[in-house]
Amino acid sequence: MSALTEEEQALLAKCVAKVGCEEPYQCLLVPYSEFLRSTGLAEEQGQLAWALLCRTTYPWQQHIRLATELKDDDIWISTGDLEIDKCLGGGIRLGSMVEVSGESASGKTQLCIQLAISAQLPEAYGGLDGDVIYISTEGPFPVNRLESMVYPLVHRVCGEDYASAVDPADFMHRIQVAEFENMETMFHAFDYKVPALLSTGNVRLMIVDSIAAHLRFNTSNDNSGQSLSAFYKERSDSLVSMGAKFKRWANEFNCAFVFINQVTDLFTGGNGNGGISARLRPGNSNDSDSSAELSSVADVDSEFATVVASKKAPALGSLWSNIIDTRIMMYQRRGLAPSEFRLALDAQNNAVDQATIEPPSHLLRTRRWIENVFSPWAPNALCEVVLDKSGFQHITNVSI
């Protein structure tokens, strides 16, 4: 009522009294013709009064906002590298569910440790000064790597003055670590332990490393003889229930969830060269297999894609793909891309002294890429990165 003018408030009060209601919304329960007869209002004034009743009963305009306002409200956890953040649309968004998938040794856990450190940094340096929950399902938590990464990463992001006063133990004390050996104990933690930790109000990031470890195969300790089809049905039900919980917690506790996922081989019709036959861009008319789960590599020629991405797809299928908000794929390959092979060969053929033609050393090492496969707030993008003591950072001196 306070948002209305005195005349509007008087009009509503008159309508409530004439109709014989206690609250304005009760006037809307009678037919409009009966409303006009009871109030004695003319058609024009009756329409105005009816509109006021609707507005006060459901203030729909309060729920409508411009997209630019929503974007301004987004809060992100930085990866510690501006170009990687740009590739991901700003970093890891609070209130979102993010999957990080890739082959073994592609750097999935390294990226999550980097995020666990970055989330604890002050807001001025891209962090949120928040706590972290780290659930490990594939062995002990890599505490030594965390400890060794703290100072180099903080030094790179925050500078020498801030990093000189940093104690790695302070970062380790703000990470709640839990390790689970099977699916039952993991789900029990999701039901009881995780909500208790989130309810403290200061957790800004939760990492599950990895979500597929206990869900790809039946790791139960019982010998009930459960069939494979029954296991997968139970797994699907669990994924749906778990996804609903995480989405609710993400909004309720203003927290980001990051899930490391494994990859599986794709047994589909290939193109004969050992590379991928999946689409390179959304809507590619040459994609005969629309169900291919492998990530697309935008803005890169198809020959390069055969080097970057072999026939691999994130595990847990399309059901899980529709639960998460963002999918990040990580790749690593050793050697030159096909386009760089061509440049090297052309240079060699045109050179007088062929012995002087050597590929740059950085093109012969293990090369790594981070791809934003899909996201509601960022387009598909690819960023070449390097992994060092401080974690991942983009490469600026290499043109692909």
CSV table of C-alpha atoms in Angstrom, one decimal, residues 28-328:
chain,number,residue,atom,x,y,z
A,28,LEU,CA,-10.5,-10.4,-7.0
A,29,LEU,CA,-12.3,-13.6,-6.0
A,30,VAL,CA,-15.7,-12.1,-7.2
A,31,PRO,CA,-16.6,-11.8,-10.8
A,32,TYR,CA,-15.7,-8.5,-12.4
A,33,SER,CA,-19.4,-7.6,-13.1
A,34,GLU,CA,-20.3,-8.3,-9.5
A,35,PHE,CA,-17.3,-6.1,-8.4
A,36,LEU,CA,-18.6,-3.2,-10.5
A,37,ARG,CA,-22.2,-3.6,-9.1
A,38,SER,CA,-21.0,-3.8,-5.5
A,39,THR,CA,-18.7,-0.8,-5.7
A,40,GLY,CA,-20.9,1.3,-7.9
A,41,LEU,CA,-17.9,2.4,-10.0
A,42,ALA,CA,-18.1,3.5,-13.6
A,43,GLU,CA,-16.4,1.2,-16.1
A,44,GLU,CA,-13.3,3.3,-16.5
A,45,GLN,CA,-12.8,3.8,-12.7
A,46,GLY,CA,-13.6,0.1,-12.1
A,47,GLN,CA,-10.9,-0.9,-14.5
A,48,LEU,CA,-8.4,1.3,-12.7
A,49,ALA,CA,-9.5,-0.1,-9.3
A,50,TRP,CA,-9.2,-3.7,-10.7
A,51,ALA,CA,-5.7,-3.0,-12.0
A,52,LEU,CA,-4.7,-1.6,-8.6
A,53,LEU,CA,-6.0,-4.7,-6.9
A,54,CYS,CA,-4.0,-6.9,-9.2
A,55,ARG,CA,-0.9,-4.9,-8.7
A,56,THR,CA,-1.0,-5.0,-4.9
A,57,THR,CA,-1.9,-8.7,-4.9
A,58,TYR,CA,1.0,-9.7,-7.1
A,59,PRO,CA,3.7,-7.0,-7.6
A,60,TRP,CA,5.0,-8.7,-10.7
A,61,GLN,CA,7.0,-5.7,-11.7
A,62,GLN,CA,9.3,-6.3,-8.7
A,63,HIS,CA,10.3,-9.6,-10.3
A,64,ILE,CA,11.2,-8.2,-13.7
A,65,ARG,CA,14.8,-7.0,-14.2
A,66,LEU,CA,16.9,-6.1,-17.2
A,67,ALA,CA,19.4,-8.6,-18.4
A,68,THR,CA,22.2,-6.0,-17.9
A,69,GLU,CA,21.2,-5.7,-14.2
A,70,LEU,CA,21.4,-9.5,-13.8
A,71,LYS,CA,24.9,-9.5,-15.4
A,72,ASP,CA,26.0,-6.8,-13.0
A,73,ASP,CA,24.9,-8.9,-10.1
A,74,ASP,CA,27.0,-11.9,-11.1
A,75,ILE,CA,29.8,-12.8,-8.7
A,76,TRP,CA,32.7,-14.8,-9.9
A,77,ILE,CA,35.6,-16.7,-8.5
A,78,SER,CA,38.7,-15.9,-10.6
A,79,THR,CA,41.0,-18.6,-11.8
A,80,GLY,CA,43.9,-16.3,-11.2
A,81,ASP,CA,44.4,-15.6,-14.9
A,82,LEU,CA,42.4,-12.9,-16.7
A,83,GLU,CA,42.5,-14.7,-20.1
A,84,ILE,CA,41.3,-18.0,-18.7
A,85,ASP,CA,38.6,-16.0,-16.8
A,86,LYS,CA,37.6,-14.4,-20.1
A,87,CYS,CA,37.5,-17.8,-21.8
A,88,LEU,CA,35.1,-19.0,-19.1
A,89,GLY,CA,32.9,-15.9,-19.2
A,90,GLY,CA,34.4,-14.4,-16.0
A,91,GLY,CA,35.6,-17.3,-14.0
A,92,ILE,CA,33.5,-19.7,-11.9
A,93,ARG,CA,30.1,-18.1,-11.2
A,94,LEU,CA,28.5,-18.3,-7.8
A,95,GLY,CA,25.3,-20.2,-7.8
A,96,SER,CA,26.4,-22.4,-10.7
A,97,MET,CA,27.3,-26.1,-11.3
A,98,VAL,CA,30.5,-26.5,-13.3
A,99,GLU,CA,32.0,-29.7,-14.7
A,100,VAL,CA,35.7,-30.0,-15.4
A,101,SER,CA,36.4,-33.0,-17.6
A,102,GLY,CA,39.3,-34.4,-19.5
A,103,GLU,CA,41.7,-37.3,-19.8
A,104,SER,CA,44.0,-38.4,-17.1
A,105,ALA,CA,46.9,-36.0,-16.4
A,106,SER,CA,45.1,-33.2,-18.3
A,107,GLY,CA,45.2,-31.0,-15.2
A,108,LYS,CA,41.7,-31.2,-13.8
A,109,THR,CA,42.8,-31.5,-10.2
A,110,GLN,CA,45.4,-28.9,-10.6
A,111,LEU,CA,42.8,-26.4,-11.9
A,112,CYS,CA,40.5,-27.2,-8.9
A,113,ILE,CA,43.4,-26.7,-6.4
A,114,GLN,CA,44.0,-23.4,-8.1
A,115,LEU,CA,40.3,-22.5,-7.7
A,116,ALA,CA,40.4,-23.6,-4.0
A,117,ILE,CA,43.2,-21.1,-3.4
A,118,SER,CA,41.8,-18.3,-5.4
A,119,ALA,CA,38.4,-18.5,-3.7
A,120,GLN,CA,40.1,-17.6,-0.4
A,121,LEU,CA,41.8,-14.5,-1.7
A,122,PRO,CA,40.3,-11.0,-1.0
A,123,GLU,CA,37.7,-9.7,-3.4
A,124,ALA,CA,40.2,-7.1,-4.7
A,125,TYR,CA,42.3,-10.0,-6.2
A,126,GLY,CA,39.4,-12.0,-7.7
A,127,GLY,CA,38.6,-14.1,-4.7
A,128,LEU,CA,35.7,-14.1,-2.3
A,129,ASP,CA,37.5,-14.5,1.1
A,130,GLY,CA,35.4,-17.8,1.5
A,131,ASP,CA,35.9,-21.3,2.7
A,132,VAL,CA,36.1,-24.4,0.5
A,133,ILE,CA,34.7,-27.9,0.7
A,134,TYR,CA,36.9,-30.5,-1.2
A,135,ILE,CA,35.4,-34.0,-1.6
A,136,SER,CA,37.9,-36.6,-2.8
A,137,THR,CA,36.7,-39.9,-4.2
A,138,GLU,CA,39.9,-41.0,-6.0
A,139,GLY,CA,42.5,-41.2,-3.2
A,140,PRO,CA,44.1,-38.8,-0.7
A,141,PHE,CA,43.7,-35.1,-1.1
A,142,PRO,CA,46.9,-33.6,-2.8
A,143,VAL,CA,47.9,-31.6,0.2
A,144,ASN,CA,51.5,-31.3,-1.0
A,145,ARG,CA,50.5,-29.8,-4.3
A,146,LEU,CA,48.2,-27.3,-2.5
A,147,GLU,CA,51.0,-26.3,-0.2
A,148,SER,CA,53.5,-25.8,-3.0
A,149,MET,CA,51.0,-23.8,-5.2
A,150,VAL,CA,49.9,-21.3,-2.6
A,151,TYR,CA,52.9,-18.9,-2.6
A,152,PRO,CA,53.6,-18.9,-6.4
A,153,LEU,CA,49.9,-18.4,-7.2
A,154,VAL,CA,49.4,-15.6,-4.6
A,155,HIS,CA,52.6,-13.9,-5.7
A,156,ARG,CA,51.4,-14.0,-9.4
A,157,VAL,CA,47.9,-12.7,-8.6
A,158,CYS,CA,48.5,-10.4,-5.6
A,159,GLY,CA,52.1,-9.3,-5.9
A,160,GLU,CA,55.2,-9.6,-3.6
A,161,ASP,CA,54.0,-7.4,-0.8
A,162,TYR,CA,50.8,-9.5,-0.2
A,163,ALA,CA,52.4,-12.9,-0.9
A,164,SER,CA,55.3,-12.3,1.6
A,165,ALA,CA,52.9,-12.4,4.5
A,166,VAL,CA,51.1,-15.5,3.3
A,167,ASP,CA,51.2,-18.7,5.3
A,168,PRO,CA,50.2,-21.8,3.3
A,169,ALA,CA,48.7,-23.3,6.5
A,170,ASP,CA,46.1,-20.5,6.6
A,171,PHE,CA,44.8,-21.6,3.2
A,172,MET,CA,44.9,-25.2,4.2
A,173,HIS,CA,42.9,-24.5,7.3
A,174,ARG,CA,40.0,-23.1,5.3
A,175,ILE,CA,39.6,-26.2,3.1
A,176,GLN,CA,37.3,-28.8,4.6
A,177,VAL,CA,38.4,-32.2,3.1
A,178,ALA,CA,36.4,-35.4,3.0
A,179,GLU,CA,37.4,-38.7,1.4
A,180,PHE,CA,34.9,-41.4,0.5
A,181,GLU,CA,35.6,-44.9,-0.7
A,182,ASN,CA,32.2,-45.8,-2.1
A,183,MET,CA,28.9,-44.3,-3.4
A,184,GLU,CA,26.9,-44.9,-0.2
A,185,THR,CA,29.3,-42.9,2.0
A,186,MET,CA,29.4,-40.2,-0.6
A,187,PHE,CA,25.7,-39.8,-0.8
A,188,HIS,CA,25.4,-39.9,3.0
A,189,ALA,CA,27.8,-37.0,3.2
A,190,PHE,CA,25.7,-35.1,0.6
A,191,ASP,CA,22.6,-35.7,2.7
A,192,TYR,CA,24.0,-34.7,6.1
A,193,LYS,CA,27.6,-33.4,6.3
A,194,VAL,CA,27.6,-31.1,3.3
A,195,PRO,CA,24.4,-29.1,4.3
A,196,ALA,CA,25.8,-28.6,7.8
A,197,LEU,CA,29.0,-27.2,6.4
A,198,LEU,CA,27.2,-25.0,3.9
A,199,SER,CA,24.9,-23.6,6.6
A,200,THR,CA,27.9,-21.9,8.2
A,201,GLY,CA,27.4,-19.3,5.5
A,202,ASN,CA,31.0,-18.7,4.5
A,203,VAL,CA,31.6,-21.6,2.0
A,204,ARG,CA,31.9,-20.2,-1.5
A,205,LEU,CA,33.2,-23.2,-3.4
A,206,MET,CA,32.6,-26.9,-3.2
A,207,ILE,CA,34.7,-29.3,-5.3
A,208,VAL,CA,34.0,-33.0,-6.0
A,209,ASP,CA,37.0,-34.9,-7.3
A,210,SER,CA,35.6,-36.8,-9.0
A,211,ILE,CA,31.8,-37.2,-9.4
A,212,ALA,CA,32.2,-40.2,-11.7
A,213,ALA,CA,34.5,-42.3,-9.6
A,214,HIS,CA,31.7,-44.1,-7.7
A,215,LEU,CA,29.0,-43.6,-10.3
A,216,ARG,CA,30.5,-45.2,-13.4
A,217,PHE,CA,30.7,-48.6,-11.9
A,218,ASN,CA,29.0,-50.4,-9.0
A,219,THR,CA,31.4,-49.9,-6.1
A,220,SER,CA,28.9,-51.1,-3.4
A,221,ASN,CA,30.3,-53.4,-0.8
A,222,ASP,CA,27.1,-55.6,-0.8
A,223,ASN,CA,26.8,-58.8,-2.7
A,224,SER,CA,23.1,-58.4,-3.6
A,225,GLY,CA,23.8,-59.4,-7.2
A,226,GLN,CA,22.3,-56.2,-8.5
A,227,SER,CA,22.0,-56.3,-12.3
A,228,LEU,CA,23.7,-53.8,-14.5
A,229,SER,CA,20.4,-52.3,-15.7
A,230,ALA,CA,19.2,-51.9,-12.1
A,231,PHE,CA,22.4,-50.2,-11.2
A,232,TYR,CA,22.2,-47.7,-14.0
A,233,LYS,CA,18.5,-47.0,-13.2
A,234,GLU,CA,19.5,-46.4,-9.5
A,235,ARG,CA,22.4,-44.2,-10.7
A,236,SER,CA,20.1,-42.1,-12.9
A,237,ASP,CA,17.7,-41.5,-10.0
A,238,SER,CA,20.6,-40.6,-7.7
A,239,LEU,CA,22.0,-38.1,-10.3
A,240,VAL,CA,18.6,-36.4,-10.6
A,241,SER,CA,18.1,-36.2,-6.9
A,242,MET,CA,21.7,-35.0,-6.3
A,243,GLY,CA,21.5,-32.4,-9.0
A,244,ALA,CA,18.3,-31.0,-7.5
A,245,LYS,CA,20.0,-30.7,-4.1
A,246,PHE,CA,23.1,-29.0,-5.5
A,247,LYS,CA,21.1,-26.5,-7.5
A,248,ARG,CA,19.0,-25.6,-4.5
A,249,TRP,CA,22.1,-25.3,-2.3
A,250,ALA,CA,23.9,-23.2,-4.9
A,251,ASN,CA,21.2,-20.6,-4.7
A,252,GLU,CA,20.4,-20.9,-1.0
A,253,PHE,CA,24.0,-20.7,0.2
A,254,ASN,CA,25.4,-18.6,-2.7
A,255,CYS,CA,28.0,-21.2,-3.5
A,256,ALA,CA,29.6,-22.6,-6.7
A,257,PHE,CA,29.9,-26.3,-7.2
A,258,VAL,CA,32.7,-27.7,-9.4
A,259,PHE,CA,32.7,-31.4,-10.4
A,260,ILE,CA,35.6,-33.2,-11.9
A,261,ASN,CA,34.4,-35.8,-14.4
A,262,GLN,CA,36.2,-38.6,-16.2
A,263,VAL,CA,36.0,-39.3,-19.9
A,264,THR,CA,35.0,-42.3,-21.8
A,265,ASP,CA,35.7,-43.6,-25.3
A,266,LEU,CA,33.3,-42.9,-28.1
A,267,PHE,CA,32.6,-45.9,-30.4
A,268,THR,CA,31.1,-44.0,-33.3
A,269,GLY,CA,31.8,-44.0,-37.0
A,270,GLY,CA,35.1,-42.3,-37.4
A,271,ASN,CA,36.7,-40.3,-40.2
A,272,GLY,CA,39.5,-42.7,-40.7
A,273,ASN,CA,42.3,-40.5,-39.4
A,274,GLY,CA,42.2,-41.3,-35.7
A,275,GLY,CA,40.6,-37.9,-35.0
A,276,ILE,CA,37.1,-36.9,-34.0
A,277,SER,CA,34.1,-37.0,-36.2
A,278,ALA,CA,31.9,-35.0,-33.9
A,279,ARG,CA,30.7,-31.5,-34.7
A,280,LEU,CA,33.2,-28.6,-34.5
A,281,ARG,CA,30.5,-25.9,-34.1
A,282,PRO,CA,27.0,-26.0,-33.0
A,283,GLY,CA,24.6,-26.7,-35.9
A,284,ASN,CA,27.3,-28.0,-38.2
A,285,SER,CA,25.4,-29.5,-41.2
A,286,ASN,CA,28.2,-32.0,-41.7
A,287,ASP,CA,27.6,-33.6,-38.3
A,288,SER,CA,26.0,-36.9,-39.1
A,289,ASP,CA,26.2,-37.9,-35.4
A,290,SER,CA,24.1,-35.4,-33.5
A,291,SER,CA,24.5,-37.3,-30.3
A,292,ALA,CA,28.3,-37.0,-30.2
A,293,GLU,CA,29.2,-35.8,-26.7
A,294,LEU,CA,32.7,-34.6,-27.5
A,295,SER,CA,33.3,-31.0,-27.0
A,296,SER,CA,33.3,-28.7,-30.0
A,297,VAL,CA,36.4,-26.6,-30.7
A,298,ALA,CA,35.3,-23.3,-32.1
A,299,ASP,CA,37.5,-20.9,-34.1
A,300,VAL,CA,40.0,-23.7,-34.9
A,301,ASP,CA,40.4,-25.5,-38.2
A,302,SER,CA,39.2,-29.1,-38.3
A,303,GLU,CA,42.8,-30.5,-38.8
A,304,PHE,CA,43.8,-29.0,-35.5
A,305,ALA,CA,40.7,-30.4,-33.8
A,306,THR,CA,41.8,-33.9,-34.7
A,307,VAL,CA,45.0,-33.3,-32.7
A,308,VAL,CA,43.4,-31.5,-29.7
A,309,ALA,CA,40.4,-33.8,-29.1
A,310,SER,CA,40.5,-37.6,-29.7
A,311,LYS,CA,37.3,-39.6,-29.5
A,312,LYS,CA,36.5,-39.0,-25.8
A,313,ALA,CA,33.3,-37.8,-24.1
A,314,PRO,CA,32.6,-36.8,-20.5
A,315,ALA,CA,31.2,-39.7,-18.5
A,316,LEU,CA,27.7,-40.1,-16.9
A,317,GLY,CA,25.9,-39.5,-20.2
A,318,SER,CA,23.4,-36.9,-21.4
A,319,LEU,CA,21.5,-37.0,-18.1
A,320,TRP,CA,24.4,-35.4,-16.2
A,321,SER,CA,25.1,-33.0,-19.1
A,322,ASN,CA,21.6,-31.5,-18.6
A,323,ILE,CA,22.1,-31.1,-14.9
A,324,ILE,CA,25.3,-29.0,-15.0
A,325,ASP,CA,25.4,-25.4,-16.1
A,326,THR,CA,28.9,-25.2,-17.6
A,327,ARG,CA,31.2,-27.8,-19.1
A,328,ILE,CA,34.9,-27.2,-19.2
